CSV table of C-alpha atoms in Angstrom, one decimal:
chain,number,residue,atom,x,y,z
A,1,UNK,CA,118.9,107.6,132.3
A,2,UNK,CA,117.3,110.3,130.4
A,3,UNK,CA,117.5,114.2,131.4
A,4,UNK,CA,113.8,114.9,130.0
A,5,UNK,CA,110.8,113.1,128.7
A,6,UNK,CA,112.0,114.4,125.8
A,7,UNK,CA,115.0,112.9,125.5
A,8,UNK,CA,112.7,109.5,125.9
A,9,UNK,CA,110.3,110.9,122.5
A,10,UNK,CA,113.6,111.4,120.2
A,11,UNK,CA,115.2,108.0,121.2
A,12,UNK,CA,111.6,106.5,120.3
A,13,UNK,CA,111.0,108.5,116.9
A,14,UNK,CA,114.5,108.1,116.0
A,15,UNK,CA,115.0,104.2,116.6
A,16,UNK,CA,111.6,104.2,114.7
A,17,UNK,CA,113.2,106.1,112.0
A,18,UNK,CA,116.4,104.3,111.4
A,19,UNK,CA,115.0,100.6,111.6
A,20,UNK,CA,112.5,101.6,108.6
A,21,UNK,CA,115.3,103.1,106.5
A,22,UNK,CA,117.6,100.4,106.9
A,23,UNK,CA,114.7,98.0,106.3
A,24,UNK,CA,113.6,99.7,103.0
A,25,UNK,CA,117.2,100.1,101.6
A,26,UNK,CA,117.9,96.0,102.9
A,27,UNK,CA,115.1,94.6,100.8
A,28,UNK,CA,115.3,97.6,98.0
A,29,UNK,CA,116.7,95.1,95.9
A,30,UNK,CA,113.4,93.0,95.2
A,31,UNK,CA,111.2,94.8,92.8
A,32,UNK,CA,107.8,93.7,92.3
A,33,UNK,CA,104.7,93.9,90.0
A,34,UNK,CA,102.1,96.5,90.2
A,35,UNK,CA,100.2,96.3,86.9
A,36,UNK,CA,102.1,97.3,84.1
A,37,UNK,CA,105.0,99.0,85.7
A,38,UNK,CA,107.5,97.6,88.2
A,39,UNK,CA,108.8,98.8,91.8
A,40,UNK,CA,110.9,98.4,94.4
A,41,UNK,CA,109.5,96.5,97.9
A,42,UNK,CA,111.1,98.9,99.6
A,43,UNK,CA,108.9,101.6,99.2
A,44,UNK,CA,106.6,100.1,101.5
A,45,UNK,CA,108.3,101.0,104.8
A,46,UNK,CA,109.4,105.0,103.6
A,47,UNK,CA,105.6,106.0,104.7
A,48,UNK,CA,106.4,105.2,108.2
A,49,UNK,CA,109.7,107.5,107.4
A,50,UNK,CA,108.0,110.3,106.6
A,51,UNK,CA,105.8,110.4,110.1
A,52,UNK,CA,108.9,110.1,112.1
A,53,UNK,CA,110.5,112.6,110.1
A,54,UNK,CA,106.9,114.8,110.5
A,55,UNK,CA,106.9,114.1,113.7
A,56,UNK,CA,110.8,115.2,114.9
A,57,UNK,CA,110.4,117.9,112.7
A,58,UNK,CA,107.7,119.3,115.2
A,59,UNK,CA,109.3,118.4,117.9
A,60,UNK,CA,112.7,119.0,117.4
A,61,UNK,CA,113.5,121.2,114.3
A,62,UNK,CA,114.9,121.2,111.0
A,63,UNK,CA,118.7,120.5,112.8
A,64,UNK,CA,117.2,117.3,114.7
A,65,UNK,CA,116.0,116.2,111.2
A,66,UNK,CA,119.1,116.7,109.4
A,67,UNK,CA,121.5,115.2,111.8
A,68,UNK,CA,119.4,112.0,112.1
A,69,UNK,CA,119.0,112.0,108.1
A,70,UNK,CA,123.5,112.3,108.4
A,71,UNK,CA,123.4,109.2,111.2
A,72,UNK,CA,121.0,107.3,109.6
A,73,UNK,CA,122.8,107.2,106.2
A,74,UNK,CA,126.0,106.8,108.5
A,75,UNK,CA,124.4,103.5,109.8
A,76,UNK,CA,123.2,102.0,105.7
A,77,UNK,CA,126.2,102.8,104.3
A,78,UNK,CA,128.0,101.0,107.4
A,79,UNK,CA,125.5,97.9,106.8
A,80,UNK,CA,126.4,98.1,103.3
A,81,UNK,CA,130.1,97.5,104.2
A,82,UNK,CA,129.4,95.0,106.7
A,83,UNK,CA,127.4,93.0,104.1
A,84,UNK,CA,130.2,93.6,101.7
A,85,UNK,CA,132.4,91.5,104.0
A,86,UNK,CA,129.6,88.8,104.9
A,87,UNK,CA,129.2,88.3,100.6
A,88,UNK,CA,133.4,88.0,100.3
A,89,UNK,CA,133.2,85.0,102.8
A,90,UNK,CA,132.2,81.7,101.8
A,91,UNK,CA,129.7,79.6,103.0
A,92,UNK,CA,129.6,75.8,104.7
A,93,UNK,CA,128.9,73.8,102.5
A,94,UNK,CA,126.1,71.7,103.4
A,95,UNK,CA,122.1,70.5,103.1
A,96,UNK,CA,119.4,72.8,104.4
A,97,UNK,CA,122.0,75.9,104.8
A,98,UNK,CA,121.8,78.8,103.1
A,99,UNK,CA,124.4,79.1,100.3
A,100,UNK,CA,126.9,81.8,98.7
A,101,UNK,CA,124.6,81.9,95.9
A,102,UNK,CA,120.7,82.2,97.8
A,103,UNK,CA,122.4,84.7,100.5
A,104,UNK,CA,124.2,86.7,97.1
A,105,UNK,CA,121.0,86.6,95.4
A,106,UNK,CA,119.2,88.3,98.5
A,107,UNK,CA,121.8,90.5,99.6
A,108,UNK,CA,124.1,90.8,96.2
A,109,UNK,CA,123.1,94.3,95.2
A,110,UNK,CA,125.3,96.4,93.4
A,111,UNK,CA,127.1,99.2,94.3
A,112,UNK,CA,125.2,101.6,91.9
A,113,UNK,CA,122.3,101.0,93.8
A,114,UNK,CA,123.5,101.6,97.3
A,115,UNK,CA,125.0,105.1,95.9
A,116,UNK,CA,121.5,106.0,94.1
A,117,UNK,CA,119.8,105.0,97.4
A,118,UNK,CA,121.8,106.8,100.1
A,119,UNK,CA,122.0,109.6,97.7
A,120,UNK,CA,118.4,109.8,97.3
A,121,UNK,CA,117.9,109.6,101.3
A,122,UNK,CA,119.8,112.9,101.7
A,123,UNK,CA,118.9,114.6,99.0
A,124,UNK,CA,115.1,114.0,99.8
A,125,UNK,CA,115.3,114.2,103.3
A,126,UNK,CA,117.6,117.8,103.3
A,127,UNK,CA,114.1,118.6,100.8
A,128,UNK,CA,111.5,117.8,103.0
A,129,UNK,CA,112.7,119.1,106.1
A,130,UNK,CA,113.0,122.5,104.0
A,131,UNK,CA,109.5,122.4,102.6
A,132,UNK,CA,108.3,121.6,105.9
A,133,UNK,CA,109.8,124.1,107.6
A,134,UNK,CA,108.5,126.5,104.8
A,135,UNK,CA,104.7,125.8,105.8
A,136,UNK,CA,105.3,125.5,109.2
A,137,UNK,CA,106.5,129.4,109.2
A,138,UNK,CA,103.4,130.4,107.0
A,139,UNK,CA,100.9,128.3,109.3
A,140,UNK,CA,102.5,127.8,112.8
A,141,UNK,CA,101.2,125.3,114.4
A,142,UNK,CA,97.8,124.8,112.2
A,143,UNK,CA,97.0,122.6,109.2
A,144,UNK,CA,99.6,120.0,110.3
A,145,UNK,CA,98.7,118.1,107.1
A,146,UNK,CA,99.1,120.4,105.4
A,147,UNK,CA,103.7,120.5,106.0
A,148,UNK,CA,103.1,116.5,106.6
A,149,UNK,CA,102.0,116.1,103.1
A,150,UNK,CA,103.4,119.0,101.2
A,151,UNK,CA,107.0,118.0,102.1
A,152,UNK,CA,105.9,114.7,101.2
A,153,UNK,CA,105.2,115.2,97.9
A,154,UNK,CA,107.6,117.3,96.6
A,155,UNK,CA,110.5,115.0,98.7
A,156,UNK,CA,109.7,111.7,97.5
A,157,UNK,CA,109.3,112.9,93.9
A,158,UNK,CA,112.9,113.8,93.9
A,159,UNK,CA,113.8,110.6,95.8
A,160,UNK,CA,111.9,107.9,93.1
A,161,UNK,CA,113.7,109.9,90.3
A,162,UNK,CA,117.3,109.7,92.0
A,163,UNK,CA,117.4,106.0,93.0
A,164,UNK,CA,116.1,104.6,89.6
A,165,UNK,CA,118.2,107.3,87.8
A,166,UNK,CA,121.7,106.1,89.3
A,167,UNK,CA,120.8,102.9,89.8
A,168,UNK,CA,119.4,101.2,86.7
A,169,UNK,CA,118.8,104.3,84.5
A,170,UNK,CA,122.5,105.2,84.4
A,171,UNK,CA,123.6,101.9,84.3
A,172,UNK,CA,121.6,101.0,81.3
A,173,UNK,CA,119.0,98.2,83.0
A,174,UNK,CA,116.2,100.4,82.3
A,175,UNK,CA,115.1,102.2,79.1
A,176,UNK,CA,114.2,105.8,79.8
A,177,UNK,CA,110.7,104.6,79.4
A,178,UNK,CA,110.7,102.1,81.4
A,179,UNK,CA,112.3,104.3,84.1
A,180,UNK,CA,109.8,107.4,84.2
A,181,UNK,CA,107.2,104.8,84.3
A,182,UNK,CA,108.7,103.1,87.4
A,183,UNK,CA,110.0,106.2,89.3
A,184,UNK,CA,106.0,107.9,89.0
A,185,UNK,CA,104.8,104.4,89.9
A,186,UNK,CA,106.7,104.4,92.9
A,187,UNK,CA,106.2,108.0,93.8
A,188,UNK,CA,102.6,107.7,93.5
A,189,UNK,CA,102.4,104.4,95.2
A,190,UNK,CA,104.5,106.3,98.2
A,191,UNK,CA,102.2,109.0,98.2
A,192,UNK,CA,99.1,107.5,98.3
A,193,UNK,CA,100.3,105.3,101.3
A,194,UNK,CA,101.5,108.7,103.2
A,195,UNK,CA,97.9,110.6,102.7
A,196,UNK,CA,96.4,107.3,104.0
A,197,UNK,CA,98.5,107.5,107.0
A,198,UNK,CA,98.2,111.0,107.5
A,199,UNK,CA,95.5,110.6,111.0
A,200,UNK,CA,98.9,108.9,112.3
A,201,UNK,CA,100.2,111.9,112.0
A,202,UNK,CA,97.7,113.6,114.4
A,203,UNK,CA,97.7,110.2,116.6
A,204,UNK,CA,101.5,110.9,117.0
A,205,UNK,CA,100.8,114.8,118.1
A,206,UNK,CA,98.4,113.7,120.6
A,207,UNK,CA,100.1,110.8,122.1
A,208,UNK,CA,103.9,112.7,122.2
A,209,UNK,CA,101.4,116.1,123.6
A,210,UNK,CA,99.7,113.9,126.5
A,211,UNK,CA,103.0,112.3,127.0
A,212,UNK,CA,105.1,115.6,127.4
A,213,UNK,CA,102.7,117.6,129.8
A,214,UNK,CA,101.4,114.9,131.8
C-alpha cells in the first residue's frame, strides 16, 4: 500500500495535523474566560499543530509543510461550505432533537471569522515553516528546540493578531483594547502550551528515528 515507511510517517503526521486544525477552527467560535481577558477554545488543539508541523518539517521540508498548510485550508474552507448548506436546511421539528437554533448557535459563525481564521492559518504557517527553516540552516540538526519554539513564537504571534483583527476587530465586536488584550492572551496561552509540550517534540524524533531504520 505504501512505497516506504515513510510514506506511512507523513500519512500519520499529516492525518494528525489536519484533524486538529479542523477541530480548532470547528469549535473557534466558543470563547471562554481566562481571568480578565477572553479567548477562543480553539486555541487548545493549535499546540498539537505545531509538533506535526515540527515534526514534517524535519522530515519532509519546508514544501511538505506548505502543501499540507494549502490542503489543509483546502479541507476548512470545504467544511465551511458544507456547514453552510447543513445551517440553510431546516430541522425536524420535534422533542429531544436538536433544533435550527441550538445547531445555529454551535455552528452559526460568521463569515468574517472563517476568512480571519483560514487567513491566519496560512499566513502563520507560510511563517513558521520559514523561521524554522532559518535555524535549521544555522544549527543542522542540533538544538531541535530551539526551530520548534522559535517558529513558534514568532508564527502564532502573527496568527492571534490576524484572527481577532478580521474577525471581531474589523467588524467592530471588539474595542481595540479589548482586542490587543485577547490576541496576547491567546498567544501567550498558545505559547506556554507549546514549550510545555516541547519533550513531545524529542518523543516524536525518536519514535519516527527508531521507526525509519529499524
Amino acid at each position: 500500500m505504501f512505497q516506504s515507511k515513510k510514506d506511512l510517517v507523513f500519512i500519520i503526521l499529516a492525518g494528525i495535523f489536519i484533524t486538529n486544525a479542523v477541530f480548532a477552527e470547528l469549535i473557534g467560535g466558543k470563547l471562554i474566560q481566562l481571568g480578565p481577558y477572553v479567548m477562543s477554545i480553539g486555541i487548545l488543539p493549535w499546540p498539537i499543530v505545531f509538533i506535526t508541523t515540527d515534526l514534517i518539517n524535519e522530515y519532509f521540508g519546508e514544501k511538505g509543510v506548505k502543501k499540507l498548510s494549502l490542503i489543509t485550508a483546502g479541507l476548512i474552507t470545504y467544511c465551511f461550505v458544507l456547514l453552510y448548506f447543513a445551517l440553510k436546511i431546516p430541522a425536524v421539528k420535534g422533542a429531544d432533537l436538536v433544533s435550527d437554533d441550538q445547531f445555529n448557535g454551535v455552528f452559526g459563525q460568521s463569515m468574517w471569522i472563517i476568512v480571519g481564521s483560514i487567513t491566519a492559518f496560512l499566513v502563520s504557517q507560510l511563517i513558521d515553516v520559514t523561521i524554522f527553516h532559518f535555524f535549521k540552516n544555522k544549527t543542522g540538526n542540533k538544538m531541535i528546540w530551539l526551530r520548534s519554539t522559535g517558529s513558534t513564537v514568532i508564527s502564532q504571534l502573527f496568527d492571534s493578531f490576524i484572527v481577532l483583527g478580521i474577525a471581531f476587530w474589523l467588524t467592530g465586536k471588539m474595542t481595540t483594547e479589548v482586542y490587543i488584550a485577547s490576541a496576547f492572551t491567546g498567544y501567550f496561552v498558545k505559547l506556554i502550551i507549546a514549550v510545555c509540550l516541547t519533550p513531545l517534540i524529542y518523543v516524536g524524533h525518536s519514535v519516527i528515528e527508531k521507526y525509519l531504520h529499524n
